[in-house]
Amino acid sequence: MTEDLKLTVVELNKLLETDYNLITFDSLSPESLLQVLVDVFHAFGALDKLDVREADPEETNALVMEALRKVQYRPAEDIDDPGAFRRGMVRGEKRLIHPILWWMFEHRERVKKAAYLARFLIPLDLPPEALAMPELGSLWAQYQETMNGFKEAHRAYEQSVHEGTQTRELRNDISAIETEIENVKKRIERTQGRLDKVPQQELLLEAANALRIEKERQKELLQQIDEQRQDLSRASLVHDRLQKELHNAKLSVQGATPRNLMDGLVEETQVLEFMVQQKLPQELQQRQSEVQTLQEVIDEPNITRADLQELQQRIDELTRDIQRMVEGRMADHSTQSDTLGPFRQQAAMVARNKEAAAEQLDQTTKELREVERQLQDRQRQLQDTVGEVILRGEELKQFVSTLRAKSNVYKQQRAELAAVKAEVSDLTQTLENLKSQDPSLSGALSQLAADEDGTVPGGKEDSASRAESPTGGGARGMTELARLVDGLQRAVGAARERVTPLSQQLRPLRERVIELKDEMDSKKQTYDALIATLNAESATMQSKITETERAIHKLEQEWQELQLEHERSQLLLEKANEELSAASAAGSGERVSLKETLSQQILEQEASLKRLTEEKASLQASKTDRAQQLQMWTDLRKLFEVKIRCLNESKHRGAGGTLSVSRGGAETFTLQ
């Protein structure tokens, strides 16, 4: 979003010759922002010059909508209410105008072309009564013919421009191909010339041909091997995925019975039936009503302020009538005894719950589809980026480490290259400054370079003169060098004298810049703190609003429960009154009233409770004795068990022998 805003500000400054920055542009008032949009439309030729402050808001809105239609702008997908979009444009909302400006600057050529064509191709808005006049009818037909002629001319122009571009491209391609053909012919001739000098040409050509064939075959085999490896990896991935799906399917089916599956299908069928028979028709009817309302709004002429006031008065009157009717209906229901009221409320509550569940199901289904679509897009992007081979485990770690090492080397070398470039630039600039200040320095430096390279022209006479007087040449070189050094020192001193006052003037400016920067940082910190505070306060207010809504909802539920309880009590009271009136009318001995029946039941319950309480008290009193008696019987049983076990052991052991008992009960004693 910030990058889009930067692009908008830069292009806006270029187009309108303004000096906005991000802060000033973002802090524009709605009226100023709308004026900027109108100026941009005027710059692109989609709108005449207009002052928003002096024009009527409705007229301005109509002109802006017309300009948007000319440049073929489409609002964002999240804006689905045309009325809200129009009202936002009238108010100059940033969330609507900023995207429009960014879109226009992003598609500059398209907008210019659309605005240009709209001047000639959008027909005039004439009423049918005017077209019925003969003169205007003939002029309208001529106007239509002229418009069609303009369309054909513009289409021919576009086609000619496109064909001209294609022709130039084809000519360039042909010239490049001809040049390449000439180069290939020359290379063939050179190769043929070298080949004619080689003995046994036929054998070498056959060997080269065989080598080429073998290399091509080897390349094909390697390509086939790579393809088979990729197929194998894809097959293994598909196999793993199918194995996981099979495992998940087994887990999901585990423990399932035909009854469970049938219940699930029945429940799903009921949900779909509800969606098809109730939910979707309601939504379709709602959409149709919205479309009809929007169509009526479109068909209506422009609404003035008087029309708005009249509509507002009618709305107020209808609201008051509805309020009176609701109050009368509530008064009628309050005087009558509605025994079906609780059931109606419960049915309404169930219907609301069903609608809420259907809405949640629909929203969840949409979110699931959106997530699946995003997942498919991400998988497709991943496949396009990395191909079929995906690094995992150690291979991925090794690749990352190698990439990190290469990145470090690249950064180091780039830093060294930048330092060398900066040093070369400084030295070059210094040399240029010295040459500009002392023109004789350039000739002297070139002379010294020529002397060092030994490129000074001369023949035998120069050599002889240098041989005769080597000392004189060296002295002249030293004198020239000393003169150059003195000149450089004077130039440096003069440059320092000129730079010193400039540096003194620059010092307070630098201090001022530092102060302004500090002030800007402090104000930015204050701004950020204020924004954070406002966000925190808004979050706190939102949480308070949520808690209040929850409390209101809870109170409404409690009120409904109390209302139901009150209605039940009212019903019981009415029934008791009816019983009382019936009993008083028919006599006291003929019929038992509801009160007497309930009193008798209460007495019986109290007697039963008293009897049970007494039994509980008696059981509590005899609990200790019963526990002692149980312990004594338990000890006696253990004693008898021990005696029986001892008797059996003595029988088996016997007096010097072994006693064995058979199945029939016969005892056999064996002496030892």
XYZ file of C-alpha atoms in Angstrom:
672
model
C 0.000 0.000 0.000
C 2.858 2.412 0.781
C 4.527 1.679 -2.564
C 1.286 2.438 -4.392
C 0.949 5.709 -2.486
C 4.554 6.639 -3.327
C 3.905 5.992 -7.020
C 0.746 8.098 -6.850
C 2.544 11.036 -5.197
C 5.476 10.957 -7.649
C 3.271 10.774 -10.733
C 0.932 13.421 -9.329
C 3.816 15.849 -8.787
C 4.988 15.263 -12.356
C 1.530 15.664 -13.868
C 0.214 18.649 -11.890
C 3.623 20.204 -11.046
C 2.980 20.038 -7.307
C 5.302 19.294 -4.392
C 3.322 16.784 -2.349
C 4.985 14.196 -0.158
C 3.493 11.168 1.560
C 2.516 13.056 4.714
C 1.024 16.134 3.057
C -0.835 14.073 0.474
C -2.228 11.730 3.113
C -3.347 14.668 5.262
C -5.337 16.397 2.502
C -8.919 17.283 3.352
C -11.712 15.419 1.527
C -12.551 18.494 -0.534
C -8.906 19.019 -1.559
C -8.517 15.332 -2.393
C -11.612 15.468 -4.585
C -10.188 18.587 -6.284
C -6.951 16.673 -6.977
C -8.959 13.859 -8.574
C -10.844 16.358 -10.756
C -7.549 17.996 -11.810
C -6.111 14.606 -12.772
C -9.210 13.859 -14.847
C -8.792 17.235 -16.538
C -5.111 16.519 -17.238
C -6.030 13.239 -18.912
C -8.789 14.908 -20.932
C -11.696 13.091 -19.300
C -13.196 16.159 -17.598
C -13.322 19.912 -18.037
C -11.732 22.303 -15.568
C -13.867 22.454 -12.426
C -13.663 24.053 -8.982
C -15.120 21.687 -6.407
C -15.608 24.410 -3.794
C -17.895 26.469 -6.025
C -19.772 23.689 -7.852
C -22.814 21.830 -6.577
C -21.915 18.498 -4.874
C -24.498 16.552 -6.856
C -23.241 18.011 -10.123
C -19.639 17.294 -9.147
C -20.529 13.712 -8.259
C -22.300 13.232 -11.594
C -19.300 14.608 -13.511
C -16.856 12.400 -11.580
C -19.006 9.311 -12.204
C -19.127 10.206 -15.891
C -15.330 10.600 -15.981
C -14.892 7.212 -14.295
C -17.158 5.700 -16.912
C -15.110 7.327 -19.671
C -11.802 5.900 -18.433
C -13.481 2.494 -17.855
C -12.626 2.258 -14.163
C -13.985 -0.697 -12.208
C -14.201 -0.439 -8.397
C -12.653 -3.081 -6.187
C -14.448 -6.380 -5.636
C -15.127 -5.626 -1.966
C -17.222 -2.582 -2.959
C -20.588 -4.102 -3.840
C -22.882 -1.167 -3.017
C -23.055 1.492 -5.780
C -24.933 3.873 -3.506
C -22.231 3.688 -0.848
C -19.593 4.234 -3.553
C -21.361 7.380 -4.774
C -21.750 8.740 -1.252
C -18.085 8.021 -0.516
C -17.034 9.894 -3.649
C -19.150 12.893 -2.620
C -17.520 12.868 0.828
C -14.044 12.531 -0.722
C -13.029 9.358 1.131
C -9.376 8.378 0.811
C -10.092 4.657 0.611
C -11.911 5.282 -2.691
C -9.909 8.101 -4.294
C -6.394 6.747 -3.625
C -7.000 3.484 -5.564
C -8.518 5.479 -8.444
C -5.433 7.715 -8.708
C -3.063 4.754 -8.480
C -4.996 2.864 -11.173
C -4.952 5.862 -13.520
C -1.204 6.401 -13.141
C -0.534 2.665 -13.439
C -2.524 2.486 -16.725
C -1.628 5.925 -18.045
C -1.697 5.122 -21.778
C -4.903 3.154 -21.496
C -6.608 5.995 -19.612
C -5.460 8.583 -22.155
C -6.730 6.474 -25.015
C -10.071 5.808 -23.306
C -10.556 9.511 -22.500
C -9.703 10.480 -26.080
C -12.126 7.961 -27.576
C -14.852 8.861 -25.085
C -14.926 12.418 -26.436
C -16.093 11.096 -29.823
C -17.722 7.718 -29.161
C -20.030 8.374 -26.191
C -23.372 9.376 -27.746
C -25.308 12.410 -26.643
C -28.131 11.936 -24.157
C -31.225 13.104 -26.063
C -34.811 12.435 -24.985
C -37.028 10.334 -27.282
C -39.300 13.330 -27.893
C -36.427 15.251 -29.463
C -35.504 12.349 -31.734
C -39.070 12.283 -33.013
C -38.519 15.668 -34.685
C -37.524 15.322 -38.387
C -34.656 17.813 -38.296
C -33.114 16.325 -35.187
C -33.702 12.816 -36.537
C -31.708 13.536 -39.685
C -28.975 15.227 -37.668
C -28.900 12.222 -35.316
C -28.520 9.824 -38.249
C -25.705 11.965 -39.639
C -24.134 12.012 -36.179
C -24.287 8.210 -36.006
C -22.711 7.891 -39.456
C -19.921 10.282 -38.481
C -19.301 8.300 -35.301
C -19.110 5.053 -37.273
C -16.714 6.695 -39.709
C -14.530 7.796 -36.822
C -14.541 4.228 -35.487
C -13.427 2.858 -38.834
C -10.749 5.546 -39.230
C -9.392 4.960 -35.743
C -9.405 1.199 -36.267
C -7.523 1.633 -39.555
C -5.039 3.944 -37.833
C -4.397 1.438 -35.063
C -3.998 -1.331 -37.606
C -1.571 0.731 -39.696
C 0.506 1.577 -36.633
C 0.556 -2.073 -35.639
C 1.441 -3.169 -39.169
C 4.171 -0.535 -39.369
C 5.665 -1.833 -36.151
C 5.470 -5.390 -37.425
C 7.035 -4.336 -40.735
C 9.966 -2.704 -38.978
C 10.422 -5.750 -36.795
C 10.324 -8.037 -39.836
C 12.844 -5.882 -41.670
C 15.166 -5.935 -38.697
C 14.765 -9.696 -38.434
C 15.455 -10.137 -42.158
C 18.581 -7.977 -42.006
C 19.787 -9.868 -38.933
C 19.148 -13.200 -40.668
C 20.982 -12.041 -43.812
C 23.927 -10.907 -41.717
C 23.948 -14.241 -39.931
C 23.815 -16.061 -43.279
C 26.806 -14.088 -44.542
C 28.719 -14.853 -41.366
C 27.885 -18.535 -41.654
C 28.995 -18.584 -45.300
C 32.287 -16.954 -44.387
C 32.825 -19.433 -41.586
C 32.042 -22.295 -43.950
C 34.536 -20.959 -46.492
C 37.233 -20.582 -43.843
C 36.528 -24.057 -42.519
C 36.568 -25.495 -46.037
C 39.900 -23.816 -46.716
C 41.422 -25.285 -43.571
C 39.879 -28.657 -44.337
C 41.411 -28.820 -47.809
C 44.851 -28.729 -46.245
C 44.158 -31.709 -43.964
C 45.070 -35.192 -45.336
C 42.579 -38.105 -45.173
C 39.550 -35.864 -45.089
C 37.012 -38.629 -45.715
C 38.147 -40.731 -42.760
C 38.107 -37.743 -40.445
C 34.655 -36.680 -41.650
C 33.279 -40.178 -41.119
C 34.806 -40.314 -37.638
C 33.399 -36.876 -36.790
C 29.975 -37.898 -38.089
C 30.046 -41.088 -36.035
C 31.168 -39.120 -32.966
C 28.349 -36.628 -33.449
C 25.805 -39.428 -33.786
C 27.097 -41.121 -30.646
C 27.001 -37.840 -28.705
C 23.440 -37.205 -29.799
C 22.518 -40.730 -28.804
C 24.248 -40.287 -25.457
C 22.379 -37.017 -24.945
C 19.075 -38.716 -25.747
C 19.878 -41.555 -23.346
C 20.752 -39.095 -20.579
C 17.542 -37.208 -21.245
C 15.561 -40.451 -21.095
C 17.285 -41.354 -17.828
C 16.371 -37.960 -16.356
C 12.784 -38.316 -17.523
C 12.537 -41.795 -16.033
C 13.980 -40.536 -12.754
C 11.466 -37.717 -12.677
C 8.662 -40.145 -13.505
C 9.887 -42.435 -10.744
C 9.983 -39.588 -8.228
C 6.503 -38.455 -9.267
C 5.223 -42.008 -9.036
C 6.729 -42.382 -5.557
C 5.111 -39.118 -4.467
C 1.767 -40.240 -5.864
C 2.188 -43.612 -4.161
C 2.918 -41.959 -0.810
C -0.046 -39.643 -1.195
C -2.362 -42.523 -2.088
C -1.056 -44.525 0.855
C -1.822 -41.625 3.181
C -5.282 -41.224 1.686
C -5.899 -44.960 2.070
C -4.756 -44.820 5.685
C -6.982 -41.822 6.394
C -9.900 -43.545 4.683
C -9.387 -46.658 6.793
C -9.248 -44.562 9.949
C -12.403 -42.701 8.976
C -14.257 -45.927 8.150
C -13.038 -47.706 11.262
C -15.897 -48.203 13.688
C -18.493 -47.059 11.156
C -21.710 -49.003 10.780
C -24.403 -48.887 8.104
C -26.671 -47.155 10.593
C -24.104 -44.401 11.219
C -23.498 -43.923 7.508
C -27.234 -43.815 6.863
C -27.740 -41.270 9.647
C -24.955 -39.118 8.228
C -26.462 -39.260 4.743
C -29.904 -38.420 6.109
C -28.521 -35.458 8.047
C -26.598 -34.192 5.021
C -29.701 -34.617 2.858
C -31.777 -32.642 5.348
C -29.210 -29.830 5.392
C -29.076 -29.691 1.599
C -32.864 -29.809 1.397
C -33.107 -26.899 3.817
C -30.525 -24.952 1.813
C -32.325 -25.615 -1.489
C -35.912 -25.141 -0.333
C -35.548 -22.295 2.160
C -32.136 -20.643 2.213
C -31.407 -20.290 -1.496
C -34.913 -19.047 -2.457
C -34.689 -16.392 0.265
C -31.285 -15.251 -0.948
C -32.489 -15.272 -4.563
C -35.520 -13.203 -3.641
C -33.340 -10.798 -1.684
C -30.942 -10.407 -4.628
C -33.840 -9.835 -6.992
C -35.264 -7.175 -4.706
C -31.853 -5.494 -4.497
C -31.506 -5.565 -8.285
C -34.995 -4.143 -8.667
C -34.225 -1.394 -6.158
C -30.969 -0.533 -7.921
C -32.746 -0.513 -11.273
C -35.347 1.864 -9.894
C -32.589 4.095 -8.533
C -30.848 4.073 -11.930
C -34.051 4.842 -13.814
C -34.916 7.771 -11.583
C -33.617 11.232 -12.555
C -31.100 13.153 -10.496
C -32.454 13.833 -7.020
C -32.376 17.403 -5.761
C -32.310 18.621 -2.188
C -36.060 19.281 -2.235
C -36.700 15.688 -3.315
C -34.454 14.438 -0.532
C -36.321 16.504 2.048
C -39.670 15.237 0.753
C -38.472 11.624 0.892
C -37.176 12.152 4.420
C -40.564 13.530 5.501
C -42.344 10.540 3.979
C -39.938 8.179 5.735
C -40.602 9.904 9.063
C -44.365 9.667 8.563
C -44.190 5.985 7.649
C -41.971 5.327 10.661
C -44.492 6.980 12.964
C -47.352 4.988 11.400
C -45.441 1.747 11.841
C -44.701 2.625 15.456
C -48.381 3.313 16.150
C -49.425 0.048 14.506
C -46.852 -1.922 16.500
C -47.992 -0.312 19.742
C -51.632 -1.069 18.915
C -50.828 -4.678 18.105
C -48.891 -5.072 21.344
C -51.795 -3.556 23.286
C -54.255 -5.968 21.637
C -52.063 -8.949 22.440
C -51.550 -7.792 26.016
C -55.322 -7.673 26.657
C -55.922 -11.141 25.189
C -54.648 -14.420 26.582
C -52.337 -15.918 23.986
C -51.682 -19.518 25.026
C -49.608 -20.163 21.902
C -47.195 -17.289 22.575
C -44.427 -19.411 24.119
C -44.634 -21.893 21.288
C -44.440 -19.107 18.721
C -41.395 -17.676 20.439
C -39.774 -21.082 20.579
C -40.528 -21.674 16.889
C -39.104 -18.262 15.995
C -35.999 -19.014 18.045
C -35.556 -22.364 16.291
C -35.987 -20.684 12.896
C -33.379 -18.072 13.776
C -30.988 -20.768 14.930
C -31.515 -22.652 11.665
C -30.856 -19.526 9.634
C -27.736 -18.748 11.656
C -26.486 -22.319 11.215
C -27.167 -22.121 7.473
C -25.297 -18.811 7.234
C -22.370 -20.275 9.156
C -22.373 -23.375 6.932
C -22.421 -21.225 3.806
C -19.609 -19.005 5.096
C -17.532 -22.016 6.126
C -18.052 -23.612 2.709
C -16.919 -20.428 0.962
C -13.853 -20.174 3.197
C -13.015 -23.834 2.521
C -13.242 -23.294 -1.229
C -11.100 -20.182 -0.995
C -8.476 -22.022 1.065
C -8.458 -24.908 -1.410
C -8.034 -22.487 -4.305
C -5.164 -20.715 -2.550
C -3.557 -24.072 -1.789
C -3.756 -25.076 -5.442
C -2.266 -21.737 -6.506
C 0.590 -22.104 -4.018
C 1.259 -25.652 -5.185
C 1.256 -24.514 -8.815
C 3.632 -21.640 -8.029
C 5.919 -23.977 -6.109
C 5.956 -26.425 -9.002
C 6.700 -23.645 -11.498
C 9.476 -22.280 -9.285
C 11.378 -25.372 -8.174
C 10.077 -27.924 -10.672
C 9.440 -31.504 -9.770
C 12.546 -31.895 -7.603
C 12.067 -30.661 -4.034
C 15.053 -30.567 -1.704
C 14.563 -32.030 1.737
C 16.649 -32.862 4.758
C 20.407 -32.817 4.337
C 20.250 -31.757 0.687
C 18.284 -28.645 1.619
C 20.714 -27.813 4.444
C 23.701 -28.246 2.126
C 22.074 -26.081 -0.544
C 21.295 -23.348 1.994
C 24.848 -23.379 3.381
C 26.325 -23.197 -0.138
C 24.001 -20.367 -1.052
C 24.899 -18.503 2.148
C 28.635 -18.854 1.440
C 28.203 -17.607 -2.127
C 26.114 -14.711 -0.867
C 28.814 -13.700 1.620
C 31.514 -13.832 -1.067
C 29.326 -11.807 -3.415
C 28.651 -9.154 -0.773
C 32.348 -8.879 0.097
C 33.424 -8.521 -3.527
C 30.637 -6.053 -4.224
C 31.768 -3.916 -1.268
C 35.362 -3.995 -2.505
C 34.259 -3.065 -6.024
C 32.167 -0.181 -4.689
C 35.121 1.102 -2.655
C 37.429 0.935 -5.687
C 34.862 2.704 -7.865
C 34.421 5.436 -5.265
C 38.178 5.937 -4.992
C 38.580 6.076 -8.781
C 35.734 8.578 -9.008
C 37.305 10.794 -6.324
C 40.723 10.711 -7.995
C 39.231 11.449 -11.407
C 37.234 14.355 -10.030
C 40.316 15.746 -8.270
C 42.368 15.510 -11.459
C 39.651 17.250 -13.466
C 39.418 20.048 -10.908
C 43.188 20.561 -10.982
C 43.230 20.609 -14.779
C 40.421 23.159 -14.884
C 42.204 25.420 -12.387
C 45.636 25.181 -14.074
C 45.428 24.685 -17.878
C 49.179 24.206 -18.173
C 48.935 21.149 -15.932
C 47.306 19.065 -18.646
C 50.136 19.600 -21.127
C 52.783 18.964 -18.492
C 51.161 15.712 -17.401
C 50.891 14.506 -20.988
C 54.559 15.414 -21.555
C 55.612 13.468 -18.448
C 53.552 10.485 -19.526
C 55.157 10.574 -22.957
C 58.629 10.743 -21.410
C 57.909 7.792 -19.142
C 56.487 5.643 -21.948
C 59.360 6.512 -24.293
C 56.966 7.662 -26.977
C 58.608 11.044 -27.666
C 59.374 11.161 -31.427
C 62.940 11.683 -32.490
C 65.652 10.236 -34.706
C 69.351 9.964 -34.532
C 69.802 13.636 -33.796
C 67.633 13.445 -30.702
C 69.491 10.365 -29.555
C 72.771 12.081 -30.094
C 71.660 15.195 -28.268
C 70.444 13.116 -25.359
C 73.689 11.199 -25.374
C 75.723 14.365 -25.435
C 73.883 16.136 -22.620
C 72.198 13.684 -20.271
C 72.764 15.890 -17.277
C 71.090 18.874 -18.898
C 67.948 16.851 -19.736
C 67.682 15.551 -16.160
C 68.058 19.058 -14.761
C 65.351 20.387 -17.036
C 63.025 17.527 -15.949
C 63.607 18.272 -12.267
C 63.025 21.992 -12.817
C 59.812 21.281 -14.693
C 58.655 18.921 -11.958
C 59.427 21.493 -9.251
C 57.483 24.099 -11.179
C 54.525 21.744 -11.451
C 54.622 20.999 -7.726
C 54.693 24.729 -6.920
C 51.761 25.305 -9.241
C 49.838 22.490 -7.592
C 50.525 23.897 -4.141
C 49.341 27.341 -5.190
C 46.228 25.856 -6.762
C 45.497 23.844 -3.615
C 45.980 26.948 -1.441
C 43.666 29.001 -3.636
C 41.091 26.223 -3.567
C 41.310 26.079 0.215
C 40.810 29.834 0.443
C 37.700 29.559 -1.723
C 36.363 26.526 0.132
C 36.880 27.945 3.657
C 34.072 30.578 3.535
C 31.794 28.072 1.855
C 32.425 25.539 4.614
C 31.764 28.232 7.220
C 28.472 29.040 5.522
C 27.658 25.354 5.238
C 28.243 24.586 8.941
C 25.116 26.410 10.272
C 23.081 24.861 7.487
C 24.232 21.411 8.547
C 23.376 22.195 12.144
C 19.962 23.423 11.007
C 19.446 20.207 9.044
C 20.383 18.140 12.100
C 17.972 20.142 14.260
C 15.172 19.740 11.731
C 15.881 16.034 11.494
C 15.750 15.684 15.289
C 12.532 17.682 15.362
C 11.092 15.505 12.626
C 12.071 12.339 14.527
C 10.499 13.640 17.731
C 7.299 14.619 15.936
C 7.234 11.285 14.180
C 7.593 9.526 17.522
C 4.765 11.664 18.892
C 2.664 10.820 15.853
C 3.384 7.099 16.227
C 2.584 7.248 19.941
C -0.670 9.055 19.199
C -1.608 6.489 16.574
C -0.798 3.657 18.990
C -2.865 5.340 21.714
C -5.804 5.799 19.373
C -5.571 2.183 18.259
C -5.448 1.002 21.863
C -8.410 3.186 22.797
C -10.377 1.968 19.798
C -9.575 -1.636 20.732
C -10.683 -0.940 24.307
C -13.900 0.661 23.107
C -14.509 -2.255 20.778
C -14.028 -4.723 23.623
C -16.396 -2.688 25.808
C -18.956 -2.645 23.019
C -18.610 -6.403 22.622
C -19.033 -6.964 26.358
C -22.061 -4.662 26.401
C -23.615 -6.529 23.491
C -23.031 -9.811 25.287
C -24.601 -8.426 28.459
C -27.580 -7.148 26.470
C -27.952 -10.529 24.803
C -27.782 -12.266 28.178
C -30.369 -9.900 29.641
C -32.626 -10.512 26.660
C -32.375 -14.259 27.196
C -33.146 -13.853 30.903
C -36.068 -11.601 30.027
C -37.401 -14.213 27.624
C -37.069 -16.935 30.265
C -38.835 -14.749 32.828
C -41.506 -13.973 30.274
C -42.073 -17.681 29.672
C -42.186 -18.340 33.429
C -44.624 -15.483 33.865
C -46.835 -16.864 31.125
C -46.802 -20.335 32.701
C -47.678 -18.849 36.082
C -50.409 -16.812 34.441
C -51.824 -19.950 32.850
C -51.798 -21.802 36.187
C -53.420 -18.845 37.900
C -56.133 -18.658 35.263
C -56.748 -22.382 35.566
C -56.960 -22.120 39.355
C -59.410 -19.223 39.058
C -61.523 -21.241 36.647
C -61.506 -24.190 39.066
C -62.447 -21.903 41.928
C -65.287 -20.290 40.015
C -66.555 -23.675 38.826
C -66.434 -25.087 42.364
C -68.291 -22.110 43.821
C -70.932 -22.317 41.115
C -71.555 -26.086 41.304
C -71.313 -26.532 45.076
C -68.582 -27.644 47.374
C -69.362 -31.370 47.485
C -69.910 -32.204 43.871
C -66.397 -31.721 42.405
C -62.880 -31.818 43.757
C -60.984 -28.682 42.813
C -57.425 -28.501 41.580
C -56.349 -26.860 44.807
C -57.672 -29.705 46.918
C -56.051 -32.267 44.636
C -52.705 -30.533 44.858
C -53.051 -30.132 48.633
C -53.847 -33.845 49.007
C -50.797 -34.757 46.912
C -48.618 -32.443 49.001
C -49.875 -34.084 52.234
C -49.197 -37.557 50.851
C -45.694 -36.573 49.820
C -45.038 -35.052 53.233
C -46.281 -38.251 54.976
C -44.089 -40.396 52.729
C -41.127 -38.146 53.452
C -41.779 -38.397 57.197
C -42.000 -42.200 57.036
C -38.770 -42.456 55.077
C -37.057 -40.134 57.540
C -38.101 -42.351 60.453
C -36.857 -45.464 58.664
C -33.560 -43.742 58.003
C -33.230 -42.795 61.674
C -33.971 -46.377 62.818
C -31.430 -47.756 60.378
C -28.847 -45.262 61.598
C -29.546 -46.288 65.209
C -29.153 -50.042 64.505
C -26.176 -49.604 62.240
C -23.595 -50.387 64.962
C -25.376 -53.542 66.172
C -25.823 -54.809 62.653
C -22.163 -54.211 61.849
C -21.107 -56.092 65.004
C -23.446 -58.969 64.157
C -22.011 -59.106 60.621
C -18.468 -59.218 62.000
C -19.365 -62.087 64.349
C -20.920 -64.138 61.564
C -17.875 -63.482 59.396
C -15.522 -64.714 62.136
C -17.653 -67.821 62.662
C -17.521 -68.604 58.963
C -13.743 -68.265 58.924
C -13.488 -70.596 61.960
C -15.563 -73.285 60.240
C -13.492 -72.973 57.072
C -10.273 -73.495 59.062
C -11.703 -76.560 60.822
C -12.816 -78.096 57.539
C -9.399 -77.509 55.994
C -7.663 -79.119 59.008
C -9.988 -82.115 58.843
C -9.248 -82.664 55.172
C -5.518 -82.452 55.757
C -5.679 -84.991 58.599
C -7.660 -87.362 56.398
C -5.126 -87.150 53.614
C -2.172 -87.493 55.907
C -3.562 -90.346 58.162
C -1.594 -92.454 60.649
C 1.463 -93.671 58.739
C -0.228 -93.906 55.400
C -1.975 -92.057 52.624
C -5.741 -91.710 52.278
C -7.091 -91.229 48.753
C -10.719 -90.566 47.863
C -12.076 -91.679 44.488
C -14.879 -90.068 42.481
C -17.481 -92.475 43.757
C -16.713 -91.571 47.361
C -14.660 -94.712 48.173
C -11.703 -94.129 50.449
C -8.463 -96.095 50.079
C -5.779 -96.098 52.808
C -2.279 -97.128 51.775
C 0.274 -98.048 54.440
C 3.856 -96.891 54.145
